[in-house]
Tab-separated table of C-alpha atoms in Angstrom:
chain	number	residue	atom	x	y	z
A	1	MET	CA	-8.513	2.385	-12.075
A	2	PRO	CA	-9.458	4.669	-14.782
A	3	ASP	CA	-11.070	2.527	-16.805
A	4	GLY	CA	-13.053	-0.079	-14.335
A	5	TYR	CA	-11.658	-3.543	-13.225
A	6	ARG	CA	-13.619	-6.863	-14.235
A	7	PRO	CA	-11.817	-9.854	-12.312
A	8	ASP	CA	-12.121	-13.090	-14.076
A	9	GLY	CA	-15.063	-15.057	-12.998
A	10	LYS	CA	-17.979	-13.768	-10.925
A	11	PRO	CA	-15.833	-12.294	-7.060
A	12	THR	CA	-17.060	-14.062	-4.290
A	13	PHE	CA	-15.157	-12.369	-1.527
A	14	LEU	CA	-14.292	-13.482	1.899
A	15	THR	CA	-17.002	-12.737	4.423
A	16	LEU	CA	-16.588	-11.073	7.749
A	17	ASN	CA	-16.394	-14.703	9.782
A	18	GLU	CA	-13.886	-15.697	6.951
A	19	ILE	CA	-11.880	-12.650	7.935
A	20	GLU	CA	-11.947	-12.712	11.520
A	21	ASN	CA	-10.899	-16.464	11.083
A	22	LEU	CA	-8.025	-15.579	8.762
A	23	VAL	CA	-6.873	-12.601	10.821
A	24	ALA	CA	-6.957	-14.790	14.461
A	25	GLY	CA	-4.671	-17.467	12.525
A	26	PHE	CA	-2.266	-14.559	11.272
A	27	ALA	CA	-2.164	-12.929	14.856
A	28	ALA	CA	-1.618	-16.272	16.610
A	29	VAL	CA	1.955	-16.654	14.816
A	30	GLY	CA	3.050	-13.470	15.474
A	31	THR	CA	1.462	-10.725	13.057
A	32	GLN	CA	1.376	-7.445	14.949
A	33	LYS	CA	0.263	-5.037	11.792
A	34	ILE	CA	-2.511	-5.638	9.547
A	35	ARG	CA	-2.981	-3.345	6.424
A	36	ILE	CA	-6.172	-3.429	5.046
A	37	THR	CA	-5.558	-2.581	0.753
A	38	GLY	CA	-7.038	-3.361	-2.907
A	39	GLY	CA	-8.003	-1.880	-5.113
A	40	GLU	CA	-10.261	0.022	-3.112
A	41	PRO	CA	-11.398	-1.136	0.326
A	42	THR	CA	-13.941	0.929	0.977
A	43	LEU	CA	-16.000	-0.060	-1.492
A	44	ARG	CA	-17.123	-2.762	0.898
A	45	LYS	CA	-20.188	-1.598	2.517
A	46	ASP	CA	-19.069	-3.421	5.890
A	47	PHE	CA	-15.588	-1.844	5.743
A	48	THR	CA	-16.277	-0.478	9.175
A	49	ASP	CA	-16.884	-3.697	10.309
A	50	ILE	CA	-14.038	-5.160	8.928
A	51	VAL	CA	-11.448	-2.486	10.800
A	52	ARG	CA	-13.520	-3.257	13.813
A	53	ILE	CA	-12.825	-6.993	13.549
A	54	VAL	CA	-8.962	-6.809	13.097
A	55	ALA	CA	-8.698	-3.932	15.525
A	56	ASN	CA	-10.215	-6.402	18.205
A	57	THR	CA	-8.196	-9.290	16.910
A	58	PRO	CA	-5.685	-10.453	20.185
A	59	ASN	CA	-1.698	-9.457	19.368
A	60	VAL	CA	-2.544	-7.165	16.661
A	61	ASN	CA	-1.320	-3.939	17.316
A	62	THR	CA	-1.489	-1.755	14.590
A	63	VAL	CA	-4.372	-1.475	11.562
A	64	ALA	CA	-3.690	0.583	8.771
A	65	MET	CA	-5.404	0.738	5.212
A	66	THR	CA	-4.520	2.021	1.948
A	67	THR	CA	-7.057	3.987	-0.085
A	68	ASN	CA	-7.674	6.437	-3.222
A	69	GLY	CA	-9.149	8.957	-0.289
A	70	TYR	CA	-12.267	9.361	-2.202
A	71	ARG	CA	-14.529	8.520	1.103
A	72	LEU	CA	-11.798	9.844	3.449
A	73	GLN	CA	-13.560	12.974	4.370
A	74	GLN	CA	-16.987	11.484	5.234
A	75	HIS	CA	-15.868	8.763	6.821
A	76	ALA	CA	-12.453	9.377	8.430
A	77	LYS	CA	-13.526	9.695	12.067
A	78	GLU	CA	-15.718	6.496	11.857
A	79	TRP	CA	-12.784	4.608	11.055
A	80	TYR	CA	-10.723	6.048	13.502
A	81	ASP	CA	-13.155	5.200	16.477
A	82	ALA	CA	-13.423	1.215	14.684
A	83	GLY	CA	-9.466	1.149	15.425
A	84	LEU	CA	-8.255	2.209	12.184
A	85	ARG	CA	-4.566	4.088	13.417
A	86	ARG	CA	-2.663	4.656	10.133
A	87	ILE	CA	-3.898	5.526	6.571
A	88	ASN	CA	-1.739	5.699	3.135
A	89	VAL	CA	-3.558	7.993	0.491
A	90	SER	CA	-2.447	7.488	-2.912
A	91	VAL	CA	-1.787	10.832	-4.602
A	92	ASP	CA	0.592	11.054	-7.528
A	93	SER	CA	0.114	14.540	-7.849
A	94	LEU	CA	-0.336	17.774	-6.386
A	95	ASP	CA	-1.582	19.432	-9.788
A	96	PRO	CA	-5.120	18.908	-10.433
A	97	LYS	CA	-4.847	18.066	-13.939
A	98	MET	CA	-2.070	15.875	-13.659
A	99	PHE	CA	-3.938	13.847	-10.854
A	100	TYR	CA	-6.885	13.436	-13.394
A	101	GLN	CA	-4.580	12.509	-16.241
A	102	ILE	CA	-3.057	9.812	-13.745
A	103	THR	CA	-6.393	8.643	-12.157
A	104	GLY	CA	-9.255	9.223	-14.583
A	105	GLU	CA	-11.139	11.098	-11.889
A	106	ASN	CA	-11.454	14.635	-11.228
A	107	LYS	CA	-11.298	14.431	-7.409
A	108	PHE	CA	-8.378	16.229	-6.618
A	109	ASP	CA	-9.809	18.686	-3.954
A	110	GLN	CA	-11.897	15.828	-2.559
A	111	VAL	CA	-8.929	13.765	-1.593
A	112	MET	CA	-7.074	16.701	-0.342
A	113	ARG	CA	-9.796	17.519	1.882
A	114	GLY	CA	-10.034	13.640	3.383
A	115	ILE	CA	-6.211	14.054	3.724
A	116	ASP	CA	-7.151	16.880	6.053
A	117	ALA	CA	-10.031	15.142	7.847
A	118	ALA	CA	-7.684	12.315	8.488
A	119	LEU	CA	-5.262	14.650	10.430
A	120	GLU	CA	-7.893	16.277	12.365
A	121	ALA	CA	-9.137	12.860	13.210
A	122	GLY	CA	-5.814	11.858	15.011
A	123	PHE	CA	-4.705	9.125	13.126
A	124	GLU	CA	-1.216	8.115	14.138
A	125	ARG	CA	0.490	8.282	11.012
A	126	VAL	CA	-0.966	9.626	7.697
A	127	LYS	CA	1.341	8.434	4.070
A	128	ILE	CA	0.916	9.668	0.994
A	129	ASN	CA	1.553	7.480	-1.775
A	130	ALA	CA	2.905	8.564	-5.218
A	131	VAL	CA	4.140	6.109	-8.037
A	132	LEU	CA	6.966	8.273	-9.693
A	133	LEU	CA	6.271	8.381	-13.555
A	134	LYS	CA	8.896	10.156	-16.107
A	135	GLY	CA	7.227	12.281	-18.078
A	136	LEU	CA	3.873	12.714	-16.325
A	137	ASN	CA	4.550	13.679	-12.198
A	138	ASP	CA	8.669	13.605	-12.404
A	139	LYS	CA	8.588	17.283	-11.869
A	140	ASP	CA	6.137	17.343	-8.949
A	141	LEU	CA	9.079	16.799	-6.195
A	142	PRO	CA	9.591	20.425	-5.135
A	143	ARG	CA	5.697	21.170	-4.918
A	144	PHE	CA	5.180	17.612	-2.803
A	145	LEU	CA	8.325	19.019	-0.444
A	146	HIS	CA	6.693	22.466	0.053
A	147	TRP	CA	3.254	20.662	1.002
A	148	ILE	CA	5.701	18.338	3.956
A	149	LYS	CA	7.443	21.344	4.973
A	150	HIS	CA	4.698	22.639	7.811
A	151	THR	CA	2.339	19.537	7.224
A	152	PRO	CA	3.031	16.045	9.808
A	153	ILE	CA	2.762	13.483	6.913
A	154	ASP	CA	4.998	10.758	5.589
A	155	LEU	CA	5.380	11.019	1.581
A	156	ARG	CA	6.151	7.639	0.204
A	157	PHE	CA	7.712	7.639	-3.663
A	158	ILE	CA	7.042	4.355	-5.366
A	159	GLU	CA	9.386	2.966	-8.252
A	160	LEU	CA	7.053	1.861	-11.404
A	161	MET	CA	7.108	-2.074	-11.205
A	162	GLU	CA	6.935	-3.902	-14.428
A	163	THR	CA	4.078	-6.561	-14.812
A	164	GLY	CA	3.255	-8.879	-17.451
A	165	LEU	CA	0.913	-6.499	-19.728
A	166	GLY	CA	2.833	-3.212	-18.745
A	167	ARG	CA	6.110	-3.713	-20.396
A	168	ASP	CA	5.856	-0.718	-23.009
A	169	TYR	CA	4.533	1.398	-20.307
A	170	PHE	CA	6.933	0.579	-17.788
A	171	ASN	CA	9.782	1.608	-20.775
A	172	ALA	CA	8.121	4.693	-21.239
A	173	HIS	CA	7.864	5.943	-17.771
A	174	HIS	CA	10.091	3.923	-15.246
A	175	LEU	CA	12.149	6.603	-13.142
A	176	ALA	CA	14.911	5.200	-10.921
A	177	GLY	CA	14.065	5.883	-7.188
A	178	ILE	CA	18.003	5.894	-6.364
A	179	ASP	CA	18.279	9.171	-8.656
A	180	ILE	CA	15.549	10.786	-5.685
A	181	LYS	CA	17.692	9.193	-3.368
A	182	LYS	CA	20.835	10.979	-4.118
A	183	GLN	CA	18.786	14.134	-5.012
A	184	LEU	CA	17.335	14.062	-1.247
A	185	GLU	CA	20.715	12.936	0.534
A	186	GLN	CA	22.545	16.010	-1.526
A	187	ASP	CA	19.755	18.310	-0.200
A	188	GLY	CA	20.298	17.116	3.661
A	189	TRP	CA	17.887	14.668	4.231
A	190	LEU	CA	18.929	11.663	6.984
A	191	TYR	CA	18.205	8.198	6.803
A	192	ASP	CA	15.663	6.883	9.280
A	193	LEU	CA	16.436	3.361	11.363
A	194	PRO	CA	13.512	0.878	10.577
A	195	SER	CA	11.396	-0.108	13.298
A	196	ALA	CA	10.092	-3.988	13.436
A	197	ASP	CA	7.030	-3.511	11.751
A	198	ASP	CA	7.794	-0.736	8.943
A	199	GLY	CA	7.504	-1.843	5.356
A	200	PRO	CA	9.750	-1.578	2.548
A	201	ALA	CA	10.481	2.082	2.227
A	202	GLN	CA	13.706	3.457	3.407
A	203	ASN	CA	12.840	6.674	5.318
A	204	PHE	CA	14.181	10.008	5.558
A	205	SER	CA	13.993	13.292	8.116
A	206	HIS	CA	14.790	17.013	7.717
A	207	SER	CA	15.407	18.976	10.462
A	208	ASP	CA	13.678	21.772	8.522
A	209	TYR	CA	10.601	19.669	7.454
A	210	GLN	CA	7.698	18.503	9.746
A	211	GLY	CA	7.063	15.501	7.089
A	212	ARG	CA	8.795	12.848	6.033
A	213	ILE	CA	9.614	10.888	2.697
A	214	GLY	CA	9.785	7.298	2.174
A	215	LEU	CA	11.195	5.529	-1.041
A	216	ILE	CA	10.183	2.083	-2.064
A	217	MET	CA	12.654	0.988	-4.727
A	218	PRO	CA	12.310	-2.699	-5.615
A	219	TYR	CA	14.827	-2.490	-8.481
A	220	ALA	CA	17.843	-1.470	-5.323
A	221	LYS	CA	19.848	-3.897	-4.338
A	222	ASN	CA	18.891	-6.259	-1.341
A	223	PHE	CA	15.605	-4.552	-1.490
A	224	CYS	CA	13.917	-8.150	-0.712
A	225	ALA	CA	16.598	-8.916	2.252
A	226	SER	CA	14.319	-7.234	4.763
A	227	CYS	CA	10.600	-8.525	3.626
A	228	ASN	CA	8.609	-8.985	6.150
A	229	ARG	CA	5.304	-8.920	4.120
A	230	LEU	CA	2.624	-11.473	3.269
A	231	ARG	CA	-0.629	-10.632	1.487
A	232	VAL	CA	-4.049	-12.821	1.022
A	233	SER	CA	-6.296	-11.570	-1.216
A	234	ALA	CA	-10.072	-10.844	-1.289
A	235	LYS	CA	-10.930	-14.335	-2.241
A	236	GLY	CA	-8.599	-15.777	0.347
A	237	LYS	CA	-5.554	-16.737	-1.337
A	238	LEU	CA	-1.942	-16.533	0.096
A	239	HIS	CA	0.417	-14.456	-1.821
A	240	LEU	CA	3.875	-15.032	-0.465
A	241	CYS	CA	4.894	-12.170	-3.237
A	242	LEU	CA	3.407	-9.975	-5.209
A	243	PHE	CA	5.288	-11.432	-8.424
A	244	THR	CA	6.503	-14.844	-9.322
A	245	GLU	CA	3.568	-17.347	-8.053
A	246	ASN	CA	-0.524	-18.069	-8.198
A	247	GLY	CA	-1.032	-18.004	-4.522
A	248	VAL	CA	-2.256	-20.467	-2.153
A	249	ASP	CA	-5.616	-21.147	-1.241
A	250	LEU	CA	-6.579	-20.786	2.385
A	251	ARG	CA	-10.342	-20.489	2.404
A	252	ASP	CA	-10.744	-23.888	2.841
A	253	LEU	CA	-9.631	-23.363	6.435
A	254	LEU	CA	-11.525	-20.222	6.919
A	255	GLN	CA	-15.057	-21.363	7.771
A	256	ASP	CA	-14.575	-22.216	11.253
A	257	ALA	CA	-12.267	-21.394	13.961
A	258	SER	CA	-11.674	-25.089	14.616
A	259	ALA	CA	-9.307	-25.299	11.454
A	260	ARG	CA	-6.836	-22.574	13.363
A	261	ASP	CA	-4.239	-25.143	13.750
A	262	GLU	CA	-4.869	-26.422	10.430
A	263	LEU	CA	-4.462	-22.968	9.012
A	264	ILE	CA	-1.316	-22.249	11.069
A	265	ALA	CA	0.103	-25.179	10.041
A	266	ARG	CA	-0.541	-24.084	6.023
A	267	LEU	CA	1.129	-20.853	6.952
A	268	HIS	CA	4.276	-22.012	8.004
A	269	GLY	CA	4.445	-24.845	5.551
A	270	GLN	CA	4.153	-22.004	2.846
A	271	LEU	CA	6.354	-19.504	4.319
A	272	ALA	CA	8.951	-21.742	4.233
A	273	GLN	CA	8.516	-21.713	0.363
A	274	LYS	CA	9.242	-18.233	-0.118
A	275	LYS	CA	11.453	-17.026	-2.332
A	276	GLU	CA	14.718	-14.870	-1.276
A	277	THR	CA	13.973	-12.429	-4.139
A	278	HIS	CA	11.822	-11.343	-6.635
A	279	PHE	CA	13.427	-11.278	-10.117
A	280	LEU	CA	12.233	-7.949	-11.446
A	281	HIS	CA	15.897	-6.618	-11.900
A	282	GLN	CA	15.883	-9.631	-14.410
A	283	GLY	CA	12.825	-8.558	-16.344
A	284	ILE	CA	11.057	-11.741	-15.306
A	285	THR	CA	7.559	-10.313	-13.737
A	286	GLY	CA	5.880	-13.559	-12.950
A	287	VAL	CA	2.560	-14.536	-13.343
A	288	THR	CA	0.962	-11.249	-12.241
A	289	LYS	CA	-0.613	-9.566	-15.186
A	290	HIS	CA	-1.290	-6.054	-13.548
A	291	LEU	CA	-0.992	-5.424	-9.945
A	292	ALA	CA	-5.156	-4.464	-9.702
A	293	SER	CA	-5.498	-8.134	-10.338
A	294	ILE	CA	-3.834	-9.064	-6.841
A	295	GLY	CA	-4.618	-6.049	-5.144
A	296	GLY	CA	-1.302	-4.376	-5.293
């Protein structure tokens, strides 16, 4: 975050052994794709080891990550060799000045070199995440489109979501993703049918462009109907949704592989309680004060 992030209390993050037991438990009940995200996951000095553990877990077919891209140029090949196959890089603007204004970091060129390194390393998919912000980067769409005309990357425009501490910011900068969707359809972009492991984005392709565009629109009708995601925090809490609940602790069952059956039983029990939808469209933001506290 531009001003840093200080979690409540002293952080005691999951160990490699706990992560191994966690991922193995999820994989045993059908999870095939794991995304390592944050915050910034590469701040962990053992990040490559985490990738290797996840990639070597039976039944896990895809290992992905979301990153700010600051370390991508230096480590792209290393992470690929460890088993990482998909990368999402946060780039909220292709204007270096606006990038600095949004992120608080003057690292636009560094991030772009990292994206080039990821493409060269041979990743299956390189995606760019941009949060749409009215009055900030909402004029960047033509520049983004020019970029993907000859570059095989996926652009994902994410609609700003309101959190408990962000109502004023939301009201000032929220831009409806449905308006972008209408513009794309008018310009000849076609909707792509999703595959089984796709996330919440609606993806669009165009015959004149090598890249694709994805829209994540949490305020759109039926957004949650196809939700296939669960999140476990860096401290071992299972979150059925980014919003609405405090999370359920799994850490007591991650110390040893002998607790696998009990872990699986807890996962099944919690999944049965997953709500049908979030309530953002009603202005109910749940207990999450800001997404950095949960790693969103």
